[in-house]
Amino acid sequence: MASPKVIVLRTCDGETFEVDESVVYVSETIKNMIEDGCGDGVIPLPNVSSKIFPKVIEYCKKHVSDFESLKKTSNGDEKEKDKDDDSSKKGKEAVPDVEEDAEEKARVEELKEWETTYMDIDQQVLFDLLQAANYLNIKGLLLMAAEKAASMIRGKTPEQIRETFNIKNDFTPEEYEEVRRENAWAFE
Amino acid sequence: MECLPVEVIGNILSQLGAARDVVIASATCRKWREAYRNHLHTLSFNSNDWPVYRDVTTSRLEIIITQTIFQTRGLQCLSIFMDDVDQFSAAPVIAWLMYTRETLRRLLYNVRTTPNVNIFEKCGRQKLEVLHLAHNSITGIEPNYQRYPCLKSLSLSCVSISALDLKLLLTSCPKIEVLSLVSPEIAMSDSQATMELSSPTLKNICFEAMSLDKLMLEADSLESLCLKNCTLEFFDLIVKGTLKHLKMDEVSVLHLEIENTENLEVVDVSSFTIIWPKFYQMISRSSQLRRLRLWGVVFDDEDEIVDLETIAVCFPQLSHLSLSYDLRDGVVYYGLQGPTQLENVAVLELGWTVISDLFSQWVAGLLERCPNLIKLVIYGVVSEAKTNEECHMLANFTSSIVRLMRKYMHVEVQFEYE
């Protein structure tokens, strides 16, 4: 890329946004659209509102450097920390001990702090973020938002979960009976 | 929540991970049940998740795990980590592995199975990327028709395997990058034989609680090696200059050979008996060395000293220096000789096990050699029963450090006593 190209995107409610190409590349969906030749015109985002889009771009800007080097790969896995590594959370497996640079440690700390602030959002924003991250295919953001949603679910009964997320119980009484019976052990 | 697609709910449930939480969440509404059944990719049964697991009989647990897994489809990550369970029967374990064969990418399993199940053989090979296995055995590796094209990380803990099978195992994993062996039970056909391991792709190796006569390890891409609590007579490591981190803690090795150490950045050796000239020769070409830690090391020859001049000259990039060993007059006097400064050392960690006056002198001498020091950490071992003399020494030491640090007001000082 010679000079930083600016991409124009239009959200579902008609607002347009101009963002650096490197920043929007964090979204696999947009990246694919640009690579398919849509980068010169206005890219429509029918499933993303102008309300949530800036929040998404905030994430992309923060993670641009991780993706610059991964632009060539089609997978775009997060480099920084292996967030879906079960082993770092559960069990006592022996993982090779690698000395961390003081700078690396500081960077990880800073990122954690940034993430905590970034995810200090209300439920509606969280749902919008989940939807946007899913549609725009931004793995790291989806993971972070899903973890936040999971933390709101952990330890609650089904009724409490429904209340928290305003979910309608659409099981018929027979269906619900079956659900509870199938996995009786969890409801004891 | 209504507008969230079912796959996203699946993602959220996967973040929950713990089986009981997932099952409870699936009872909220139809979409969430659908997400659990068809879009869940991570499931875990961990004794820490739910205290009630301990009160359930093993056969009941086997049924619960089977039922739960069989209600899902497309599971990618399965973790069964139950410390309180003695053993599972082979039949359900095989059922879990066969059911998830096509899609499983990560498997963590630590329960003994009886009769023994060759987990390694039974789990799906095509997609497996991470395998953490404990308390099981691996036998009969056949690299010709058993290959693990995606396996990147392998961790074996308290696993019994023959030296030959371990060697063949590495051959059958063409992309393996991380290997961790903890308390392995390695069967050697001939006790005098050398265990030879070779992998062109391994980057990270950790061996813990391993005892071998002879080990020859060839790893062209190795970046990090960590040995903990190992006893080896001969250890020959062949790398191609990619080695950056070397860590040895409570390791006893008579003959250590490591070639191509020019790019070492971190050397961390603790509770180790060193033949200093030989060890030094091994690392002396590492001009990129940033961190050097010699902690609780014992020198084979009493007259050997670590001289700072050599360290300063050979490792100009050194930013972290950690030293803790027996100080004798000679060590302090001769060790501190020389004009070269440790220009880049920003953090200095010095430790004593037995407090003495020499230590303060040593600290003073080292501070003089580190003109750009930012932080000094002093580690001390304080015995429970302190004699009057010891208390006196500690007091003297404290006073001398206070006096000393007045000259270095810009340096942050920390004390850690145990």
XYZ file of C-alpha atoms in Angstrom, chain A residues 82 84-87 90-94 96-102 127 130-131 134 142-143 146-147 149-150 153-158 161-162 165-172 175-176 178-179 182-183 185-188, chain B residues 1-5 8 11-12 15-16 20-21 23-30 32-33 37 42 44 46 50 53 60 64 67-68 71 79 81 83 106 108 132 155 178 180 182 204 206 224 226 245 247 266 268 290-291:
106
model
C -4.456 -17.008 23.394
C -9.534 -19.345 23.990
C -6.784 -21.373 25.559
C -8.647 -23.403 28.167
C -5.422 -24.529 29.673
C -8.369 -24.526 34.045
C -6.337 -27.483 35.177
C -2.701 -27.551 36.153
C -0.926 -28.422 32.937
C 2.714 -27.584 32.740
C 6.646 -23.988 29.027
C 7.832 -21.058 31.066
C 8.893 -18.261 28.814
C 10.522 -15.194 30.358
C 8.524 -12.136 29.563
C 10.194 -8.873 28.775
C 9.357 -6.076 31.150
C -25.734 -7.042 22.538
C -21.957 -8.974 19.854
C -24.094 -8.599 16.775
C -20.360 -11.333 14.509
C -16.573 -11.293 19.560
C -14.558 -13.319 22.038
C -18.945 -13.253 24.583
C -16.795 -13.606 27.687
C -21.913 -12.017 28.438
C -20.813 -15.354 29.917
C -24.662 -15.788 33.109
C -22.347 -17.780 35.356
C -23.922 -18.982 38.584
C -27.474 -17.955 37.742
C -30.603 -20.100 37.508
C -32.483 -20.191 34.188
C -30.713 -15.542 33.323
C -34.025 -14.786 31.600
C -31.256 -10.674 29.491
C -34.968 -10.144 29.097
C -35.462 -13.514 27.450
C -38.909 -14.933 26.894
C -39.379 -18.524 28.005
C -40.827 -20.043 24.846
C -40.763 -23.641 25.993
C -44.080 -25.418 26.300
C -40.684 -29.190 26.534
C -39.414 -27.586 29.690
C -38.029 -32.681 29.085
C -35.186 -30.180 29.245
C -32.549 -34.734 30.272
C -29.998 -33.077 32.453
C -28.049 -33.636 37.465
C -27.398 -29.970 36.729
C -30.618 -28.839 38.369
C -30.210 -30.765 41.585
C -31.230 -10.687 22.809
C -33.815 -11.858 20.285
C -31.854 -10.556 17.355
C -28.640 -12.331 18.263
C -28.048 -15.231 15.897
C -23.383 -16.038 18.759
C -20.111 -18.542 21.305
C -21.336 -17.169 24.611
C -17.141 -18.998 26.887
C -19.055 -20.376 29.858
C -23.203 -27.434 34.402
C -23.353 -23.723 33.590
C -26.704 -26.984 30.666
C -28.462 -24.572 33.006
C -28.204 -21.766 30.452
C -29.675 -24.052 27.793
C -32.883 -24.213 29.807
C -33.694 -20.537 29.325
C -35.359 -20.709 25.938
C -35.542 -22.648 22.692
C -30.393 -21.205 23.777
C -31.172 -24.901 23.819
C -27.117 -28.635 20.944
C -16.200 -25.715 24.046
C -15.424 -28.619 30.156
C -13.456 -29.707 35.761
C -18.690 -27.549 40.828
C -18.838 -33.387 41.331
C -22.743 -41.615 37.626
C -23.402 -37.421 33.108
C -25.121 -37.676 28.164
C -23.956 -34.101 28.047
C -26.359 -33.792 23.301
C -11.698 -30.642 28.745
C -9.947 -32.455 34.254
C -8.502 -34.538 40.115
C -8.346 -29.433 21.644
C -7.470 -31.901 27.849
C -2.896 -32.186 27.182
C 1.649 -31.772 27.005
C 5.242 -26.869 21.910
C 5.901 -30.321 27.645
C 6.167 -33.572 33.311
C 9.132 -24.425 23.003
C 9.722 -27.900 28.845
C 12.835 -21.702 24.418
C 13.067 -25.026 30.214
C 15.531 -18.575 26.284
C 16.017 -21.876 31.878
C 17.639 -14.984 28.506
C 18.103 -18.344 33.924
C 19.493 -9.340 27.951
C 18.855 -11.284 31.141
